């Protein structure tokens, strides 16, 4: 048997602890819960990391991938905790962080013609395990349309409108559907957006949005109100970014709960 030195476990030149060290950009097919269909197959971008004590030179990067290879592939609270536990054991770490970012698909019917089209929403699951305690966060990025109330009030014709994105992060008790977060985000804008619109749908969306003008501040407050009223949400952070159509910059607003 050939002896191979474990360089990672050797003494660090600079004895300084590292908060997080790991791998990112891994792509993995996963299965997530779908309220309508039961389950949905998608692909996640995965980031994995652990803390590293001051005395060790490096961590064993291959062990992250080994943990992922042994994971069952169905994403829920318990399987997520199992994977984090495995990472802690394999890397002999005190704490571990795990993030899954994935597209989640819902079929949306246009408001008048009822033509169907798939909408994708960027969703994320974050977990931080330290000394056996898991902090688990679920989030969704939701596109909406906004019309500027000021522009509408001061213009003889029309008003500037644009897409905005409602980015929601939550902690919760029990089980929380991604669809709940998406629906809260969609209700916060001037109008929701669709992948497929016929002419009659475009007329409806435009007129609905102009009938409900919203500042970015209005959107973030409306989303926060929806999260406050959700019986399972215990903490949230919501950020709204408006991709301004008449400026070379975005406007944004953030609300974080006290929970």
Protein backbone atom coordinates (compact mmCIF):
# COMPACT_ATOMS: atom_id res chain seq x y z
CA UNK A 1 0.00 0.00 0.00
CA UNK A 2 1.32 3.43 -0.97
CA UNK A 3 1.26 6.02 1.80
CA UNK A 4 -0.24 9.37 0.78
CA UNK A 5 0.19 12.33 3.04
CA UNK A 6 -3.02 14.05 4.19
CA UNK A 7 -1.89 17.60 3.43
CA UNK A 8 -5.24 19.14 4.35
CA UNK A 9 -4.82 18.01 7.96
CA UNK A 10 -1.35 19.50 8.27
CA UNK A 11 -0.66 22.64 10.29
CA UNK A 12 -1.81 25.88 8.67
CA UNK A 13 0.90 28.44 7.92
CA UNK A 14 -1.41 31.15 9.25
CA UNK A 15 -3.33 29.82 12.24
CA UNK A 16 -6.64 31.55 11.55
CA UNK A 17 -10.12 29.94 11.56
CA UNK A 18 -12.22 30.10 8.37
CA UNK A 19 -15.95 30.74 8.63
CA UNK A 20 -16.87 28.87 5.46
CA UNK A 21 -14.92 26.81 2.98
CA UNK A 22 -16.44 24.51 0.40
CA UNK A 23 -17.68 24.05 -3.15
CA UNK A 24 -20.24 25.89 -5.27
CA UNK A 25 -21.68 25.65 -8.77
CA UNK A 26 -22.55 21.95 -8.56
CA UNK A 27 -25.61 21.03 -10.64
CA UNK A 28 -27.87 18.24 -9.45
CA UNK A 29 -31.25 16.83 -10.54
CA UNK A 30 -33.68 17.01 -7.64
CA UNK A 31 -37.35 16.34 -6.84
CA UNK A 32 -39.43 18.98 -5.03
CA UNK A 33 -43.01 19.03 -3.73
CA UNK A 34 -45.60 20.44 -6.14
CA UNK A 35 -49.01 21.46 -4.76
CA UNK A 36 -50.89 20.55 -7.96
CA UNK A 37 -48.95 17.55 -9.30
CA UNK A 38 -47.47 16.10 -6.13
CA UNK A 39 -43.83 16.31 -7.20
CA UNK A 40 -41.76 18.21 -9.76
CA UNK A 41 -38.38 17.33 -11.23
CA UNK A 42 -35.91 20.18 -11.65
CA UNK A 43 -32.17 20.95 -11.51
CA UNK A 44 -30.49 22.76 -8.62
CA UNK A 45 -27.29 24.75 -8.32
CA UNK A 46 -25.73 23.56 -5.09
CA UNK A 47 -23.32 25.29 -2.69
CA UNK A 48 -21.85 23.42 0.30
CA UNK A 49 -19.47 24.64 2.98
CA UNK A 50 -18.17 24.01 6.51
CA UNK A 51 -16.17 25.91 9.10
CA UNK A 52 -12.43 25.15 9.33
CA UNK A 53 -10.47 25.37 12.60
CA UNK A 54 -7.35 27.49 12.71
CA UNK A 55 -5.01 24.52 13.06
CA UNK A 56 -5.95 22.79 9.78
CA UNK A 57 -4.46 23.83 6.45
CA UNK A 58 -7.44 22.82 4.33
CA UNK A 59 -10.66 20.84 4.07
CA UNK A 60 -11.37 17.71 2.01
CA UNK A 61 -13.33 19.07 -0.97
CA UNK A 62 -14.10 15.64 -2.44
CA UNK A 63 -16.12 14.73 0.64
CA UNK A 64 -18.75 17.36 -0.22
CA UNK A 65 -19.40 15.65 -3.53
CA UNK A 66 -19.40 12.24 -1.86
CA UNK A 67 -22.10 13.43 0.54
CA UNK A 68 -24.18 14.71 -2.36
CA UNK A 69 -23.75 11.41 -4.22
CA UNK A 70 -25.13 9.52 -1.23
CA UNK A 71 -28.11 11.87 -0.81
CA UNK A 72 -31.56 10.61 -1.85
CA UNK A 73 -32.35 13.54 -4.19
CA UNK A 74 -35.82 14.48 -2.89
CA UNK A 75 -35.72 17.96 -1.34
CA UNK A 76 -37.60 18.47 1.92
CA UNK A 77 -36.77 19.54 5.47
CA UNK A 78 -35.79 16.10 6.73
CA UNK A 79 -33.68 15.08 3.71
CA UNK A 80 -31.98 18.49 3.83
CA UNK A 81 -31.11 17.96 7.50
CA UNK A 82 -29.83 14.46 6.72
CA UNK A 83 -27.51 15.85 4.05
CA UNK A 84 -26.19 18.56 6.38
CA UNK A 85 -25.58 15.97 9.12
CA UNK A 86 -23.64 13.86 6.63
CA UNK A 87 -21.52 16.84 5.57
CA UNK A 88 -20.69 17.63 9.22
CA UNK A 89 -19.70 14.00 9.85
CA UNK A 90 -17.63 13.58 6.69
CA UNK A 91 -15.79 16.87 7.13
CA UNK A 92 -15.51 16.57 10.93
CA UNK A 93 -16.89 20.09 11.20
CA UNK A 94 -18.82 21.96 13.85
CA UNK A 95 -21.06 23.77 11.37
CA UNK A 96 -22.18 23.38 7.76
CA UNK A 97 -24.05 25.49 5.23
CA UNK A 98 -26.03 24.18 2.26
CA UNK A 99 -27.87 26.05 -0.50
CA UNK A 100 -30.05 24.81 -3.34
CA UNK A 101 -31.16 27.28 -6.04
CA UNK A 102 -33.50 25.91 -8.70
CA UNK A 103 -36.16 26.89 -11.23
CA UNK A 104 -39.69 25.98 -10.16
CA UNK A 105 -42.34 25.77 -12.87
CA UNK A 106 -46.04 26.59 -12.71
CA UNK A 107 -48.52 26.51 -15.57
CA UNK A 108 -50.30 29.83 -15.70
CA UNK A 109 -53.38 30.54 -17.81
CA UNK A 110 -53.64 33.97 -19.39
CA UNK A 111 -56.43 36.08 -17.85
CA UNK A 112 -58.87 36.32 -20.79
CA UNK A 113 -58.06 33.76 -23.50
CA UNK A 114 -57.04 31.17 -20.88
CA UNK A 115 -54.10 30.11 -23.03
CA UNK A 116 -51.66 28.06 -20.98
CA UNK A 117 -47.96 28.73 -20.59
CA UNK A 118 -45.21 27.68 -18.18
CA UNK A 119 -43.78 30.30 -15.83
CA UNK A 120 -40.48 29.66 -14.08
CA UNK A 121 -39.59 31.10 -10.68
CA UNK A 122 -36.13 31.04 -9.13
CA UNK A 123 -36.49 29.35 -5.75
CA UNK A 124 -33.96 28.61 -3.04
CA UNK A 125 -33.50 26.57 0.10
CA UNK A 126 -30.80 27.54 2.60
CA UNK A 127 -29.72 25.58 5.64
CA UNK A 128 -27.20 26.31 8.37
CA UNK A 129 -26.44 23.56 10.87
CA UNK A 130 -24.39 24.37 13.95
CA UNK A 131 -24.01 22.20 17.04
CA UNK A 132 -26.98 20.13 15.89
CA UNK A 133 -29.35 23.11 15.43
CA UNK A 134 -30.71 23.77 11.93
CA UNK A 135 -31.75 27.18 10.59
CA UNK A 136 -33.84 26.51 7.47
CA UNK A 137 -34.91 29.19 4.96
CA UNK A 138 -37.21 28.90 1.93
CA UNK A 139 -37.42 31.59 -0.75
CA UNK A 140 -38.82 32.52 -4.16
CA UNK A 141 -38.14 35.30 -6.68
CA UNK A 142 -41.40 36.45 -8.26
CA UNK A 143 -41.64 38.72 -11.34
CA UNK A 144 -44.46 41.28 -11.43
CA UNK A 145 -45.43 44.39 -13.43
CA UNK A 146 -45.55 47.84 -11.87
CA UNK A 147 -46.88 51.20 -13.07
CA UNK A 148 -45.50 54.36 -11.46
CA UNK A 149 -48.23 56.33 -9.57
CA UNK A 150 -46.29 59.60 -9.89
CA UNK A 151 -45.82 59.20 -13.63
CA UNK A 152 -49.51 58.43 -14.06
CA UNK A 153 -50.55 61.46 -11.97
CA UNK A 154 -48.41 64.02 -13.81
CA UNK A 155 -48.65 62.73 -17.41
CA UNK A 156 -51.30 63.74 -19.92
CA UNK A 157 -50.92 60.36 -21.62
CA UNK A 158 -49.77 57.07 -20.15
CA UNK A 159 -47.19 56.38 -17.45
CA UNK A 160 -43.96 54.49 -17.28
CA UNK A 161 -44.25 50.80 -16.43
CA UNK A 162 -41.72 48.02 -15.94
CA UNK A 163 -41.10 44.57 -14.58
CA UNK A 164 -40.12 44.25 -10.95
CA UNK A 165 -39.00 41.27 -8.91
CA UNK A 166 -40.30 40.38 -5.46
CA UNK A 167 -37.64 38.33 -3.62
CA UNK A 168 -39.01 36.53 -0.59
CA UNK A 169 -37.11 34.61 2.08
CA UNK A 170 -38.96 32.89 4.93
CA UNK A 171 -38.63 30.70 7.98
CA UNK A 172 -41.75 28.85 9.05
CA UNK A 173 -43.42 26.16 11.13
CA UNK A 174 -44.74 22.94 9.61
CA UNK A 175 -44.84 22.75 5.81
CA UNK A 176 -44.92 25.78 3.49
CA UNK A 177 -45.73 25.53 -0.22
CA UNK A 178 -43.60 27.45 -2.70
CA UNK A 179 -46.87 28.35 -4.39
CA UNK A 180 -47.89 30.33 -1.28
CA UNK A 181 -44.83 32.56 -1.57
CA UNK A 182 -45.27 32.97 -5.32
CA UNK A 183 -48.92 33.98 -4.94
CA UNK A 184 -48.08 36.52 -2.22
CA UNK A 185 -45.46 38.05 -4.52
CA UNK A 186 -47.77 38.15 -7.53
CA UNK A 187 -50.56 39.89 -5.60
CA UNK A 188 -48.17 42.66 -4.51
CA UNK A 189 -47.54 44.22 -7.94
CA UNK A 190 -49.70 46.25 -10.28
CA UNK A 191 -50.36 43.04 -12.19
CA UNK A 192 -48.79 39.61 -12.46
CA UNK A 193 -46.88 38.67 -15.61
CA UNK A 194 -47.46 35.73 -17.94
CA UNK A 195 -45.43 33.74 -20.42
CA UNK A 196 -48.19 33.69 -23.06
CA UNK A 197 -50.53 36.58 -23.86
CA UNK A 198 -52.98 36.97 -26.74
CA UNK A 199 -54.17 40.47 -27.71
CA UNK A 200 -57.17 40.37 -25.40
CA UNK A 201 -54.88 39.27 -22.55
CA UNK A 202 -52.41 42.06 -23.26
CA UNK A 203 -55.26 44.57 -23.10
CA UNK A 204 -56.39 43.15 -19.75
CA UNK A 205 -52.87 43.16 -18.24
CA UNK A 206 -52.16 46.71 -19.38
CA UNK A 207 -55.46 48.10 -18.14
CA UNK A 208 -55.28 46.19 -14.84
CA UNK A 209 -51.76 47.44 -14.17
CA UNK A 210 -52.67 51.06 -14.97
CA UNK A 211 -55.68 50.79 -12.68
CA UNK A 212 -53.39 49.70 -9.82
CA UNK A 213 -50.24 51.87 -9.96
CA UNK A 214 -47.63 50.96 -7.33
CA UNK A 215 -44.34 52.37 -6.12
CA UNK A 216 -41.66 49.87 -5.14
CA UNK A 217 -42.50 50.86 -1.55
CA UNK A 218 -46.14 49.83 -2.11
CA UNK A 219 -45.11 46.46 -3.49
CA UNK A 220 -42.75 45.58 -0.63
CA UNK A 221 -45.37 46.59 1.95
CA UNK A 222 -48.08 44.53 0.28
CA UNK A 223 -45.82 41.47 0.13
CA UNK A 224 -44.80 41.93 3.78
CA UNK A 225 -48.48 42.20 4.76
CA UNK A 226 -49.20 38.91 2.99
CA UNK A 227 -46.33 37.23 4.80
CA UNK A 228 -47.41 38.71 8.15
CA UNK A 229 -50.85 37.19 7.63
CA UNK A 230 -49.62 33.73 6.63
CA UNK A 231 -50.23 31.39 9.60
CA UNK A 232 -47.03 29.36 9.12
CA UNK A 233 -44.45 32.08 8.43
CA UNK A 234 -42.38 32.95 11.53
CA UNK A 235 -39.79 35.23 9.90
CA UNK A 236 -39.36 36.83 6.51
CA UNK A 237 -37.25 39.18 4.46
CA UNK A 238 -38.73 40.63 1.30
CA UNK A 239 -36.88 42.77 -1.23
CA UNK A 240 -38.45 44.33 -4.29
CA UNK A 241 -36.33 45.55 -7.17
CA UNK A 242 -37.93 47.65 -9.91
CA UNK A 243 -36.06 47.57 -13.22
CA UNK A 244 -36.90 51.15 -14.12
CA UNK A 245 -37.84 51.72 -17.77
CA UNK A 246 -36.98 55.46 -17.80
CA UNK A 247 -33.79 55.31 -15.71
CA UNK A 248 -30.42 53.65 -16.08
CA UNK A 249 -30.75 52.21 -12.58
CA UNK A 250 -33.13 50.17 -10.44
CA UNK A 251 -35.19 51.18 -7.45
CA UNK A 252 -35.49 48.82 -4.47
CA UNK A 253 -37.07 48.45 -1.04
CA UNK A 254 -36.59 45.90 1.76
CA UNK A 255 -38.63 44.84 4.80
CA UNK A 256 -37.39 42.25 7.32
CA UNK A 257 -39.61 41.00 10.12
CA UNK A 258 -38.60 40.88 13.77
CA UNK A 259 -39.26 37.15 14.18
